[in-house]
Amino acid sequence: MAQISLTFPDGNSRHFEAGVTPAEVAADISNSLAKKAISAAVNGRHYDLQWPITEDAEIAIHTMKDEAQALELVRHDAAHVMARAVQELWPGVKVTIGPVIDNGWYYDFDRDEPFTPEDLGAIEAKMKEIINRRDPVTTEVWERDRAIKYYEANNEPYKVELIEAIPGTEPIRMYWHGHWQDLCRGPHLQHTGQIPADAFKLMKVAGAYWRGDSNRPMLQRIYGVGFLNRDGLKQHLTFLEEAEKRDHRRLGREMDLFHLQEEAPGQIFWHPNGWRIYTTLQDYMRRQQEAGGYVEVNTPQVIDRKLWEASGHWEKYQENMFIVEVDEEHAREKTVNALKPMNCPGHVQIFNVGLKSYRDLPLRMAEFGSCNRYEPSGALHGIMRVRGFTQDDAHIFCTEDQIESETKQFIAFLAKIYADLGFEDWKIKLSTRPEKRIGTEAEWDRVEAALGTACNHAGYEFEVQEGEGAFYGPKLEFVLTDAIGRDWQCGTLQVDPFLPERLDANYIGVDGAKHKPVMLHRATLGSFERFIGILIEEHAGKLPFWIAPRQVVVASIVSDADAFVHEVVAALRARGVRAEADIRNEKINYKVREHSVGKVPVILAVGMKEVEDRSVSVRRLGEKHTHVAPLDVIVDELAAEALAPDLR
RNA sequence: GCCGCAGUAGCUCAGUGGUAGAGCGCACCCUUGGUAAGGGUGAGGUCGGGAGUUCAAUCCUCCCCUGCGGCACCA
């Protein structure tokens, strides 16, 4: 038998027979390591303890102390144990796939009856039982045909389909947890007893399409979360509870910012407090855009279908558009119009008026464009995904040569704004050519590279999403995260050489001939609605002072101070601070509590002492202590703080 | 759009085949209180909408709407 040399993390090497498994290596080191081992790293690859090693390699044996690997295995085995529990409880339920995800795993099942919340409890109990059996996990590589026949005989058609999709070069690996069997690429734990039985929880059941395809059967997905110990689970559940308190829908109600109601699904009724946030942001963005070399325009809401046909929206996007037909009885001519879902065709109309020269490029045309899209009902989500929204949209008409510098400039523009708004943590995704696309490979090569280099030159990393680009061009997505870790695309930059073609936009080049400009669609915040949602969740409602809708409440401690309260409010308002008086017949404790819950950044309390020396008692949100400041000092201080970052 | 769950007072929620309850909030009164809920009294509901079963429906059945969690979608 051939010998191989295995090198351990401490640098020592030893010889073993080729085909030795990590389990045997561990046993060779010590009995206790053999018991504690969960998997191995062999030349950097996460390796099952049972897989044979056939060549010289670097090896490390993992135990539960190797947290990343342990979590991966625990969750993966828990997914299998869950599937086993389901099949033990309800024989005949078909199994499909069950991957590890953030914080846990899911497994998709095909079963006629829906799983109920009570079922989850039963499954959890059965899982604990299986874990306690400490069933060994074993594995074999099977011939493809044998595996297919096996699954056909067991009435598991989804598994057959999975095997058929595995490339011929890959082994078909079967795993057993005791007598229960599943197709799996591994690796896995030694036995089910290595799963901590008190550190997982089944969270919810949801529908999910087989292979993510809405034309295929709807399966039932059970989600679980799992950790290495009870504390890990507890921490996660606490995090979810805390996240619930940051939910913008809840804070929107508590802070009296907006509401939604069933007569206008997906559209927002902005209350005074919410609208102050909106207009403050919009004013700020308008200044940024002016400074950034944009011109602002405004275009119609309701536009004849002819223009949408020309732009291609009628064909490609109609099912997402609100179509407006004028009643024939009331109109001399019946026309079919659509509410604009995007601003681009309108902007091209403005570009097209008069002849443009290369000297006009790049032309940066901005609009706070109010759009309506008929989003699928299931996609609606608070104010983050709505049917009526306003983009801080702009289209940059430029030459292909200018794409890179415009992109770079835009990223810097966006980064500054995100920083001003308190976001340091965001990421860029580059979506590249999709399967269905127009244009030549060479064109795609050029524009994708231009976006990528622009990012690099601007000093930003990006994640590539292969095939996720628009059919007309690649795009950059600027992604922010909500309270429970869901990603939302906010900013975007998309290259579009196509619309100028369709809508016949031209400029006269240096050569005196007509040329087509390239269009960059770009948005910084994305939509005010979504961005405000993220902003609320990011700050848990405690918005930066300059954006806070109610910046200061001046509260009287005794009613004899009421007159001075009004004087303080007036002084603040005169300096541009959003201040309100609270002279209600309530104790100061009550007022402090109420305005703290309402996330008012500053409470100024006024009693007789303050009246006498013309001062106020200052209490900042989140701080327990207070201090007394002379009126004119605090007015200066808050007036300075109320300025937007770009005006300081 | 698909799967599942839910909809009772402004909010959070309890409840019953015989037309409804709590806490908070709101109004009024007492209280003038020094930094996260002082006390009392009172008003407030077509029980999401429609149809059906029943002597009788908020409750049971069906359809629809909206919301929530996922999936799909997201120019």
Short mmCIF file of C-alpha atoms in Angstrom, two decimals, chain A residues 39-280:
data_model
loop_
_atom_site.label_atom_id
_atom_site.label_comp_id
_atom_site.label_asym_id
_atom_site.label_seq_id
_atom_site.Cartn_x
_atom_site.Cartn_y
_atom_site.Cartn_z
CA SER A 39 -14.58 17.06 10.62
CA ALA A 40 -11.23 17.99 9.14
CA ALA A 41 -9.58 20.47 6.84
CA VAL A 42 -7.59 18.63 4.19
CA ASN A 43 -5.59 21.01 2.04
CA GLY A 44 -8.02 23.68 3.09
CA ARG A 45 -11.10 21.74 2.03
CA HIS A 46 -13.78 20.98 4.61
CA TYR A 47 -13.55 17.23 4.84
CA ASP A 48 -15.76 14.53 6.31
CA LEU A 49 -14.05 12.32 8.88
CA GLN A 50 -14.92 9.31 6.74
CA TRP A 51 -13.58 10.48 3.42
CA PRO A 52 -10.33 8.77 2.39
CA ILE A 53 -7.22 10.89 1.87
CA THR A 54 -5.24 9.68 -1.09
CA GLU A 55 -2.36 12.11 -1.43
CA ASP A 56 0.09 14.10 0.65
CA ALA A 57 -1.81 16.85 2.40
CA GLU A 58 -1.98 19.36 5.16
CA ILE A 59 -4.54 18.26 7.68
CA ALA A 60 -6.26 19.77 10.70
CA ILE A 61 -8.86 17.96 12.79
CA HIS A 62 -11.84 20.13 13.76
CA THR A 63 -13.71 19.89 17.03
CA MET A 64 -16.66 21.88 18.36
CA LYS A 65 -14.13 24.57 19.25
CA ASP A 66 -13.70 25.36 15.56
CA GLU A 67 -16.78 27.49 15.58
CA ALA A 68 -17.26 28.17 11.87
CA GLN A 69 -16.98 24.52 10.89
CA ALA A 70 -18.95 23.34 13.90
CA LEU A 71 -21.84 25.68 13.11
CA GLU A 72 -21.85 24.60 9.49
CA LEU A 73 -21.98 20.91 10.42
CA VAL A 74 -24.43 21.26 13.28
CA ARG A 75 -26.86 23.15 11.09
CA HIS A 76 -26.41 20.83 8.17
CA ASP A 77 -26.93 17.72 10.28
CA ALA A 78 -29.88 19.37 11.99
CA ALA A 79 -31.45 19.86 8.56
CA HIS A 80 -31.08 16.14 7.89
CA VAL A 81 -32.37 15.21 11.33
CA MET A 82 -35.35 17.48 10.74
CA ALA A 83 -36.10 15.78 7.43
CA ARG A 84 -35.79 12.44 9.12
CA ALA A 85 -38.13 13.54 11.92
CA VAL A 86 -40.69 14.65 9.34
CA GLN A 87 -40.51 11.34 7.51
CA GLU A 88 -40.78 9.38 10.74
CA LEU A 89 -43.84 11.40 11.75
CA TRP A 90 -45.46 11.42 8.32
CA PRO A 91 -44.19 8.60 6.13
CA GLY A 92 -44.61 9.38 2.48
CA VAL A 93 -43.67 13.05 2.69
CA LYS A 94 -41.17 13.67 -0.10
CA VAL A 95 -37.85 15.27 0.68
CA THR A 96 -36.03 17.72 -1.56
CA ILE A 97 -33.20 19.97 -0.44
CA GLY A 98 -32.08 21.38 2.90
CA PRO A 99 -29.16 23.78 2.91
CA VAL A 100 -27.48 25.75 5.67
CA ILE A 101 -28.29 29.46 5.70
CA ASP A 102 -27.45 32.38 7.99
CA ASN A 103 -28.18 31.35 11.58
CA GLY A 104 -29.65 27.98 10.65
CA TRP A 105 -31.06 25.94 7.85
CA TYR A 106 -34.22 25.07 5.98
CA TYR A 107 -35.56 21.95 4.35
CA ASP A 108 -38.20 21.82 1.61
CA PHE A 109 -40.84 19.10 1.68
CA ASP A 110 -43.60 17.99 -0.63
CA ARG A 111 -46.62 17.09 1.46
CA ASP A 112 -50.32 17.52 0.67
CA GLU A 113 -51.32 18.65 4.15
CA PRO A 114 -49.87 21.93 5.36
CA PHE A 115 -47.54 21.85 8.35
CA THR A 116 -49.12 23.67 11.27
CA PRO A 117 -47.33 25.54 14.07
CA GLU A 118 -48.22 22.60 16.33
CA ASP A 119 -46.52 20.27 13.87
CA LEU A 120 -43.31 22.26 14.37
CA GLY A 121 -43.42 21.42 18.06
CA ALA A 122 -43.89 17.73 17.27
CA ILE A 123 -41.02 17.80 14.78
CA GLU A 124 -38.77 19.51 17.31
CA ALA A 125 -39.55 16.85 19.90
CA LYS A 126 -38.87 14.09 17.39
CA MET A 127 -35.58 15.76 16.43
CA LYS A 128 -34.47 15.75 20.07
CA GLU A 129 -35.35 12.08 20.26
CA ILE A 130 -33.26 11.35 17.16
CA ILE A 131 -30.34 13.37 18.51
CA ASN A 132 -30.47 11.35 21.72
CA ARG A 133 -30.27 8.12 19.77
CA ARG A 134 -26.74 9.18 18.79
CA ASP A 135 -27.15 7.44 15.45
CA PRO A 136 -23.88 7.13 13.54
CA VAL A 137 -23.55 9.07 10.33
CA THR A 138 -22.12 6.99 7.52
CA THR A 139 -21.45 7.66 3.87
CA GLU A 140 -20.88 5.86 0.58
CA VAL A 141 -20.33 6.88 -3.01
CA TRP A 142 -22.85 5.25 -5.33
CA GLU A 143 -23.11 4.68 -9.03
CA ARG A 144 -25.46 7.20 -10.59
CA ASP A 145 -27.88 4.56 -11.95
CA ARG A 146 -28.05 2.74 -8.69
CA ALA A 147 -28.90 5.97 -6.85
CA ILE A 148 -31.56 6.89 -9.37
CA LYS A 149 -33.16 3.44 -9.17
CA TYR A 150 -33.05 3.60 -5.40
CA TYR A 151 -34.91 6.88 -5.28
CA GLU A 152 -37.38 5.84 -7.93
CA ALA A 153 -38.17 2.75 -5.87
CA ASN A 154 -38.61 4.92 -2.78
CA ASN A 155 -40.90 7.38 -4.54
CA GLU A 156 -38.55 10.35 -4.14
CA PRO A 157 -38.79 12.02 -7.56
CA TYR A 158 -37.13 15.24 -6.41
CA LYS A 159 -33.99 13.35 -5.45
CA VAL A 160 -33.94 11.68 -8.87
CA GLU A 161 -34.07 15.10 -10.46
CA LEU A 162 -31.25 16.35 -8.24
CA ILE A 163 -29.03 13.44 -9.18
CA GLU A 164 -29.71 14.00 -12.85
CA ALA A 165 -28.52 17.58 -12.40
CA ILE A 166 -25.22 16.59 -10.76
CA PRO A 167 -22.38 16.87 -13.30
CA GLY A 168 -20.92 13.53 -14.39
CA THR A 169 -17.56 14.41 -12.88
CA GLU A 170 -19.00 14.68 -9.38
CA PRO A 171 -19.48 11.64 -7.14
CA ILE A 172 -23.03 10.74 -6.04
CA ARG A 173 -22.67 10.65 -2.30
CA MET A 174 -25.18 8.99 -0.02
CA TYR A 175 -25.41 9.65 3.71
CA TRP A 176 -27.10 7.68 6.45
CA HIS A 177 -28.16 9.01 9.81
CA GLY A 178 -28.80 5.64 11.38
CA HIS A 179 -31.24 3.94 9.01
CA TRP A 180 -32.42 7.17 7.46
CA GLN A 181 -30.79 8.05 4.20
CA ASP A 182 -30.29 11.21 2.15
CA LEU A 183 -28.40 12.33 -0.89
CA CYS A 184 -25.81 14.85 0.23
CA ARG A 185 -22.44 16.24 -0.73
CA GLY A 186 -21.38 16.35 2.94
CA PRO A 187 -19.43 16.68 5.10
CA HIS A 188 -21.32 15.64 8.22
CA LEU A 189 -20.80 15.01 11.92
CA GLN A 190 -19.82 11.61 13.36
CA HIS A 191 -23.20 10.95 14.90
CA THR A 192 -26.45 12.81 15.59
CA GLY A 193 -25.54 13.16 19.27
CA GLN A 194 -23.02 15.84 18.31
CA ILE A 195 -25.90 18.22 17.58
CA PRO A 196 -26.61 20.34 20.67
CA ALA A 197 -30.18 19.38 21.49
CA ASP A 198 -30.96 22.56 23.42
CA ALA A 199 -29.62 25.10 20.95
CA PHE A 200 -31.98 24.92 18.02
CA LYS A 201 -35.52 25.99 17.28
CA LEU A 202 -37.89 25.59 14.35
CA MET A 203 -39.06 29.03 13.43
CA LYS A 204 -41.62 29.02 10.66
CA VAL A 205 -43.19 27.27 7.72
CA ALA A 206 -43.34 29.00 4.36
CA GLY A 207 -44.06 28.16 0.77
CA ALA A 208 -41.16 27.88 -1.66
CA TYR A 209 -41.08 26.89 -5.29
CA TRP A 210 -39.20 23.75 -6.27
CA ARG A 211 -35.89 24.90 -7.70
CA GLY A 212 -36.99 28.49 -7.21
CA ASP A 213 -39.15 28.33 -10.31
CA SER A 214 -42.64 29.79 -10.04
CA ASN A 215 -43.85 27.38 -12.75
CA ARG A 216 -42.96 24.37 -10.64
CA PRO A 217 -44.66 22.88 -7.59
CA MET A 218 -44.92 24.86 -4.38
CA LEU A 219 -43.19 23.01 -1.57
CA GLN A 220 -43.35 23.60 2.15
CA ARG A 221 -40.21 25.00 3.67
CA ILE A 222 -39.47 24.68 7.35
CA TYR A 223 -36.90 27.11 8.73
CA GLY A 224 -34.77 26.34 11.77
CA VAL A 225 -32.10 28.25 13.62
CA GLY A 226 -29.30 26.42 15.36
CA PHE A 227 -26.24 27.27 17.46
CA LEU A 228 -23.52 25.54 19.40
CA ASN A 229 -25.07 26.13 22.79
CA ARG A 230 -28.15 27.39 24.52
CA ASP A 231 -26.69 30.87 24.93
CA GLY A 232 -26.16 31.21 21.20
CA LEU A 233 -29.80 30.42 20.60
CA LYS A 234 -30.92 32.76 23.33
CA GLN A 235 -28.82 35.58 21.93
CA HIS A 236 -30.32 35.09 18.51
CA LEU A 237 -33.88 35.10 19.82
CA THR A 238 -33.12 38.25 21.79
CA PHE A 239 -31.72 39.83 18.66
CA LEU A 240 -34.96 39.06 16.83
CA GLU A 241 -36.98 40.61 19.65
CA GLU A 242 -34.84 43.73 19.53
CA ALA A 243 -35.12 43.88 15.76
CA GLU A 244 -38.88 43.81 16.07
CA LYS A 245 -38.68 47.00 18.08
CA ARG A 246 -36.74 48.66 15.27
CA ASP A 247 -39.23 47.63 12.61
CA HIS A 248 -40.06 50.77 10.64
CA ARG A 249 -43.73 49.80 10.48
CA ARG A 250 -43.95 49.73 14.25
CA LEU A 251 -41.87 52.89 14.72
CA GLY A 252 -43.83 54.60 11.98
CA ARG A 253 -46.92 54.16 14.09
CA GLU A 254 -45.31 54.94 17.44
CA MET A 255 -43.64 58.10 16.12
CA ASP A 256 -46.76 59.03 14.14
CA LEU A 257 -44.88 59.20 10.84
CA PHE A 258 -47.23 57.57 8.32
CA HIS A 259 -49.89 54.96 7.85
CA LEU A 260 -51.15 52.65 5.14
CA GLN A 261 -54.72 51.57 4.60
CA GLU A 262 -56.48 49.06 2.47
CA GLU A 263 -58.02 51.46 -0.01
CA ALA A 264 -54.53 52.32 -1.24
CA PRO A 265 -52.38 49.21 -0.86
CA GLY A 266 -48.71 49.91 -1.31
CA GLN A 267 -49.12 53.65 -1.00
CA ILE A 268 -48.29 55.85 1.90
CA PHE A 269 -50.27 58.38 3.88
CA TRP A 270 -47.52 60.58 5.25
CA HIS A 271 -48.35 62.25 8.56
CA PRO A 272 -46.82 65.62 9.48
CA ASN A 273 -43.92 64.03 11.38
CA GLY A 274 -43.06 61.63 8.58
CA TRP A 275 -43.38 64.25 5.92
CA ARG A 276 -40.89 66.44 7.77
CA ILE A 277 -38.34 63.67 7.46
CA TYR A 278 -39.16 63.34 3.79
CA THR A 279 -38.90 67.03 2.95
CA THR A 280 -35.77 67.47 5.04
#
